[in-house]
Every structure is written in C-alpha cells, then in structure tokens.
Short mmCIF file of C-alpha atoms in Angstrom, two decimals:
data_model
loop_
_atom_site.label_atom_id
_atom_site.label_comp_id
_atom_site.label_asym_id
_atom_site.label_seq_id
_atom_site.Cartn_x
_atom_site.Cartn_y
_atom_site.Cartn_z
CA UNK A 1 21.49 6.13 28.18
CA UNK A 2 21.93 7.73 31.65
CA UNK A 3 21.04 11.14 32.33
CA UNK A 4 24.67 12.37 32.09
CA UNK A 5 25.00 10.69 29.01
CA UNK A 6 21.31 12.27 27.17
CA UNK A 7 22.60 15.54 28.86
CA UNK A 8 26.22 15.33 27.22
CA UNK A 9 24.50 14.53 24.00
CA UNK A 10 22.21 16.97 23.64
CA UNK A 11 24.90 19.69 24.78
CA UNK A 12 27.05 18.34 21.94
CA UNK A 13 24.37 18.97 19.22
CA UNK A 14 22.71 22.04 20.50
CA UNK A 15 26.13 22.95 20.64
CA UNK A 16 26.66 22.36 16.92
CA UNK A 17 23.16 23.73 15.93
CA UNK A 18 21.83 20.71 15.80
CA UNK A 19 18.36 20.94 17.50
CA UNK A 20 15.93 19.04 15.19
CA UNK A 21 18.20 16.73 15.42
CA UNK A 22 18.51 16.52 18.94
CA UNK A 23 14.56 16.30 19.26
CA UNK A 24 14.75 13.12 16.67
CA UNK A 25 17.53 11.38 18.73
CA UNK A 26 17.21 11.97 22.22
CA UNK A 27 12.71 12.84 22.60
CA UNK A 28 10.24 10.48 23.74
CA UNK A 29 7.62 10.29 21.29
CA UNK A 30 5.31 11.35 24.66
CA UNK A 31 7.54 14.39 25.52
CA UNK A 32 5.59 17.12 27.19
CA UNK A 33 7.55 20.72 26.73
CA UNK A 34 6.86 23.85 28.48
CA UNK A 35 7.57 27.49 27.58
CA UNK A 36 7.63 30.18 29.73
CA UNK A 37 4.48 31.87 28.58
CA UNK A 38 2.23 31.07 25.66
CA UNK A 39 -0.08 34.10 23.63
CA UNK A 40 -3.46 35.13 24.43
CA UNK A 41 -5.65 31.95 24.40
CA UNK A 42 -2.78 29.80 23.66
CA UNK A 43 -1.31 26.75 25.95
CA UNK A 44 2.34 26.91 27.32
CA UNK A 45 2.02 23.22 27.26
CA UNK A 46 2.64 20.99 24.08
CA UNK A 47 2.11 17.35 24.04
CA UNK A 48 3.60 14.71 21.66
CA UNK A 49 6.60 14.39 19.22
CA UNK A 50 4.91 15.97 16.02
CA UNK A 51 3.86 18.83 17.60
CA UNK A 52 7.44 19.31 19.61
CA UNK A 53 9.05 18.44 15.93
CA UNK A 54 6.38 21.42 14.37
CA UNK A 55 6.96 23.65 16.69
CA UNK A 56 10.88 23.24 16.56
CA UNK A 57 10.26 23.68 12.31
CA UNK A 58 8.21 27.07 12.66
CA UNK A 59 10.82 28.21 15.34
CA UNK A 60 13.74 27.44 12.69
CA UNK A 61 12.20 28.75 9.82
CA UNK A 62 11.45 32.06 11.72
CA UNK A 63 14.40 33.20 13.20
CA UNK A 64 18.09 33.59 12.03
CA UNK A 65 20.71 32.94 14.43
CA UNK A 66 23.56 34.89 14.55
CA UNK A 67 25.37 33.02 17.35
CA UNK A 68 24.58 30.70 20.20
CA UNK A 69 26.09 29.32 23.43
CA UNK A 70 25.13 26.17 25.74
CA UNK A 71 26.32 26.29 28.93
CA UNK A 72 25.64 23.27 31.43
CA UNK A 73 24.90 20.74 32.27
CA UNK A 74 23.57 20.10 35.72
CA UNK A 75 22.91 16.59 36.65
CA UNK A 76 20.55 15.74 39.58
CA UNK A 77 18.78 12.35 39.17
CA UNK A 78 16.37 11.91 36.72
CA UNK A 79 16.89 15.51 35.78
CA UNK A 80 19.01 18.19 33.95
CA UNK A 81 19.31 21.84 33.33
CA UNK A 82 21.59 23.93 30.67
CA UNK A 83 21.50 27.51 29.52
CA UNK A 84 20.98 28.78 26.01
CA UNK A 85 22.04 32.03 25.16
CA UNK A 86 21.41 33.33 21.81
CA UNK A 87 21.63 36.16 19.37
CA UNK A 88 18.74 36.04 17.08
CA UNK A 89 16.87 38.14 14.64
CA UNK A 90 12.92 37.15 14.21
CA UNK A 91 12.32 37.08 10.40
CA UNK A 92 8.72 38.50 10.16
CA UNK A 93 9.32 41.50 12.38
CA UNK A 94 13.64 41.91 11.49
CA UNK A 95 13.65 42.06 14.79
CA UNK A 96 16.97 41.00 16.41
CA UNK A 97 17.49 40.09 20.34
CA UNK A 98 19.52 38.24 21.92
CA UNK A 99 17.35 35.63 24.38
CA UNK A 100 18.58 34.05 27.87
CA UNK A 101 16.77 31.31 28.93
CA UNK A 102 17.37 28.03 31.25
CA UNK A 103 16.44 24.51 29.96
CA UNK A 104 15.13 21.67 32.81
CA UNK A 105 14.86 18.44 31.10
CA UNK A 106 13.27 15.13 32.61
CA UNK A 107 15.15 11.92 31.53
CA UNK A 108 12.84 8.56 31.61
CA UNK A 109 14.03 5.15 30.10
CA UNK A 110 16.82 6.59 27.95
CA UNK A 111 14.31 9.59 26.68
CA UNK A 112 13.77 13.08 27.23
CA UNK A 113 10.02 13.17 28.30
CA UNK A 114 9.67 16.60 29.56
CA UNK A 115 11.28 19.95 28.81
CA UNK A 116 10.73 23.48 30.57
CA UNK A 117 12.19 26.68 29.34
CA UNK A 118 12.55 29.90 31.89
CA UNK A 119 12.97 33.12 30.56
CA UNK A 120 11.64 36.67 31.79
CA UNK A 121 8.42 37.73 29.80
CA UNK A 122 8.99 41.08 31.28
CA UNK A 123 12.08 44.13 30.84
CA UNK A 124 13.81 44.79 33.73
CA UNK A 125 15.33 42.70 36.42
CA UNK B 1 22.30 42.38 43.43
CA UNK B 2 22.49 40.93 39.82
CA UNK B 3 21.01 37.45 39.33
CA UNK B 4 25.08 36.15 39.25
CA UNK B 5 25.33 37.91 42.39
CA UNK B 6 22.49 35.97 44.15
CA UNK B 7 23.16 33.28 42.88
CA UNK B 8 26.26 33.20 43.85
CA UNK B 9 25.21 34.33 47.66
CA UNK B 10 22.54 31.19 47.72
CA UNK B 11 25.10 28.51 46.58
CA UNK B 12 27.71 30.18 49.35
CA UNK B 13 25.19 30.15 52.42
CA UNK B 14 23.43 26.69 51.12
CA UNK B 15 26.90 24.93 51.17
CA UNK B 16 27.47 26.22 54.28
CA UNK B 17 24.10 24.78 55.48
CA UNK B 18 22.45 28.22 55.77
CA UNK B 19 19.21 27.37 54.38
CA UNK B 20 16.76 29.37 56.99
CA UNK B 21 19.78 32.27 56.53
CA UNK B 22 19.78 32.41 52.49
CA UNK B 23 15.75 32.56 52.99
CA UNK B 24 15.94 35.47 54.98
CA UNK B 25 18.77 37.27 53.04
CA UNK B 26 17.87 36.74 49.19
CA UNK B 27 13.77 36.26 49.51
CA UNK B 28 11.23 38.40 48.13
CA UNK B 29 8.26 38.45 50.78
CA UNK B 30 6.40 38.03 47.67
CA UNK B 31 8.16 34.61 46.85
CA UNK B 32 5.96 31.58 44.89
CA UNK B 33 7.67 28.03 45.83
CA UNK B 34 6.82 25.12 43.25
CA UNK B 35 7.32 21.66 44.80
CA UNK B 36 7.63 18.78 42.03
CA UNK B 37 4.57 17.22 43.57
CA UNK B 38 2.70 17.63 46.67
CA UNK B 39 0.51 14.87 48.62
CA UNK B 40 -3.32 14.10 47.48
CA UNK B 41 -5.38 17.12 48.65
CA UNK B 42 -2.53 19.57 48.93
CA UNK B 43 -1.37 22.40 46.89
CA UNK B 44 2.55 22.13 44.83
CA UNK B 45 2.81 26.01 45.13
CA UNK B 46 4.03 27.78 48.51
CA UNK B 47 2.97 31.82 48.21
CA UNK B 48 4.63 34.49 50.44
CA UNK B 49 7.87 34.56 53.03
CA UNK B 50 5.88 33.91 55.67
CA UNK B 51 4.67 29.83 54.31
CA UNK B 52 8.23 29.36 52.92
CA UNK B 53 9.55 30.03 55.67
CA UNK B 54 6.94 27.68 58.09
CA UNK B 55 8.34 25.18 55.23
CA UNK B 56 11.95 25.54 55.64
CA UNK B 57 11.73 24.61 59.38
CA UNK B 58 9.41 22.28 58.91
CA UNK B 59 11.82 20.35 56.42
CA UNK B 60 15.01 21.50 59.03
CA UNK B 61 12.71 19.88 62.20
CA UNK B 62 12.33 16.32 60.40
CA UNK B 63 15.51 15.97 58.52
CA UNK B 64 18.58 15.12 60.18
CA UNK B 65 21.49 16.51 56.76
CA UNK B 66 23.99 13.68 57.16
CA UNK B 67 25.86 14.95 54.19
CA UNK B 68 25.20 18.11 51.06
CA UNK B 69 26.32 19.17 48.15
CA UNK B 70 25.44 22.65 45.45
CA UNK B 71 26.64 22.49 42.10
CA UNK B 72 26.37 25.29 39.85
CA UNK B 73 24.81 28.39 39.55
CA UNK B 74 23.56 28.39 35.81
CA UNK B 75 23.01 31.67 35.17
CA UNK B 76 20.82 32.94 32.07
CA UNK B 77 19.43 36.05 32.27
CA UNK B 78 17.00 36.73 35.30
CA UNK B 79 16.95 32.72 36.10
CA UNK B 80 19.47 30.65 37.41
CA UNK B 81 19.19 27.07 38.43
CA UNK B 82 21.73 24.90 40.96
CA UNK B 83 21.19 21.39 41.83
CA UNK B 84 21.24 19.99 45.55
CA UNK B 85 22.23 16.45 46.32
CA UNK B 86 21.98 15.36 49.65
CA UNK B 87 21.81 12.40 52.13
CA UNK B 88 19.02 12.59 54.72
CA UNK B 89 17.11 10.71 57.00
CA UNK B 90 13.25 11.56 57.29
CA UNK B 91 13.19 11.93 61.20
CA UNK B 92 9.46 10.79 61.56
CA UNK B 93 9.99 7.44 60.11
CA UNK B 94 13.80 7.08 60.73
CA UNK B 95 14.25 6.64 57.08
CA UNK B 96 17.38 7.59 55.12
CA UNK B 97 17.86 8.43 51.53
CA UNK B 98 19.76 10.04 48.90
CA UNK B 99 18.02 13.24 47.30
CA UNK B 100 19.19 15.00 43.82
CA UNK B 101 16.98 18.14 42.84
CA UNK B 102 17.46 20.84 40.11
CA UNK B 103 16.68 23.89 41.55
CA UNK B 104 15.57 26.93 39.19
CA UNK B 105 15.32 30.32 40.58
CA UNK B 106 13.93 33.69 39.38
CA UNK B 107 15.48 36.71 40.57
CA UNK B 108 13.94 40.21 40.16
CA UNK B 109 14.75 43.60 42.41
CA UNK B 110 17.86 41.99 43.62
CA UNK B 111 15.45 39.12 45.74
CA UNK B 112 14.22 35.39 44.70
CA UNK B 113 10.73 35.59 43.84
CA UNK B 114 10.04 32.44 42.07
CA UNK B 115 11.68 28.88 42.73
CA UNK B 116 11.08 25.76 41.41
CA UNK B 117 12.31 22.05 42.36
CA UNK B 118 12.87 19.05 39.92
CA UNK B 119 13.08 15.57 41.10
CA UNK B 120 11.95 12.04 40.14
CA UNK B 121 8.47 11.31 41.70
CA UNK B 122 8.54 7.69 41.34
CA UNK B 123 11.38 5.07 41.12
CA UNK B 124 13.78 4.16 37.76
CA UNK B 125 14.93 6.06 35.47
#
C-alpha cells in the first residue's frame, strides 16, 4: 500500500473505533511510537509490536470514550498526519476530558513504522 | 491569535512565498526547530529566532523555488501541522528535486514556539 492508501485506511478504522485493529493491520512489527511526554523515569519512546499492542490494551481498558473525531489526512511522501479529538473519561480517576492531539505517521514498505503524538502537557495556550 | 488563527496566517504568507515574513510575524524568539535529520557532527534542533532565522536565508540563498504548494492546517488543540511540497534546485550543486514534508507546529502566547519537519531520509518507500 501507498501512503495515501495506509493513511485512508487507518482514518477509516480509527474512524469506526477500530484502533487495535488498526495497529494489527496496518503496524510494522518494528514500529517505534512516540508520545508527547512520558512519567517520571519513564521513556516517551516504545519499541516493537507487543509493546505498541500492550500499550494500546491498557489505554482501552482505562478510558471510556464518549465520542471521537479523525480529521486528516495529510499526505507528504513517506509521511502522514491526522487529528484525533476525543471526549474521554479515565476510569481509575472518573476523570473525564476531552484530549486534542496530532498524529505524524512514517509509512515504510506498506507499514506504519513510526508514530508521534503532539499534545500540550501544559493548561493554557 | 488562536492556534486556527496562526495557522491559518502561516499557510497564507507560505503560499505566497513569505517564508522570512511568516518567521518574523508568527515566531516566538524562544522558538526550538527540529530538522528530520541533520549531517554527521551536527545538531537536528535549531534554538532561538535569531539561528532560525540565519537558517531560513541560508535555505532562501541556495534554493532557487521553481514551484510550492501548503496543504492543510490540521488543527488540534495547541498543535497544528501543514505539509509543504515543493520543487527545488539545490543551488550549490545545481541539483533539482521534488520535496514533501509534514510540518507540525506548536503554538503558545499567540507565537510558534516549537516546529518540527517530517520527511523520508533515505530513498523508497
């Protein structure tokens, strides 16, 4: 697949909510993915399929989400970018929010093999 | 200005081939540039108006634009991202070449203070 065509994909099932899904189908088993900011003594950076699938399980069984949007995409080369916007309640805390964050995705031999996410880790803008 | 509203400015003055201009208009003086890769020895990240701007005419001095294009903004919260696809010729060697980049900007006070660039290092896809 070209990168139009992974990005049109994964729009379609993020779209439709479906995101593990979209990690078995479209991920390189040596994708690399990026957050934003990571806790204390913890890496923004994971490495590898199984821990991209784990940490896509903990983030599913943990929050509720009341609605979601994906805007996008932009095509340039080898790369793409969509939004997600989302209204979401964290389970432990009952905390609800509603989370705006940009998606850059690397497409290599058909594969996503790197994902960064960009969000403010700070109020105010 | 709201991060739509910059956005919006940068994709108006960068179609219009105002790159120097949008620098001067929407940059923090506190703005970090992140180049997808940088030569052996030097550093990816550009710190402060002053060495983005010694970039920016830098890139204007050796690049002859023979043709550009902005798509987007994406906007998603205090980020937004565009992409830039444009046909240049690298002055020094006389070499032309197509260029797509996703572009992924942070806005906070109204200015740019973080950018980013996406693009293929090495051939295929």
């Amino acid at each position: 697949m070209t990168t139009q065509e992974v990005a049109a994909k994964l729009v379609e099932m993020c779209s439709q909510g479906k995101f593990q899904e979209a990690v078995a189908a479209l991920y390189s088993d040596d994708i690399v993915s990026m957050e934003a900011g990571a806790p204390p003594g913890q890496s923004r950076e994971s490495k590898g399929i199984a821990a991209i699938k784990a940490k896509g399980e903990w983030w599913g069984a943990n929050h509720e989400v009341h609605s979601s949007a994906v805007e996008g995409p932009l095509v340039a080369g080898s790369h793409f970018a969509v939004t997600f916007k989302m209204d979401i309640t964290f389970k432990p805390q009952s905390k609800r929010f509603q989370m705006e964050e940009i998606a850059v995705y690397k497409v290599k031999g058909g594969k996503i093999v790197y994902e960064e996410f960009f969000y403010a880790m700070e109020p105010g803008n």
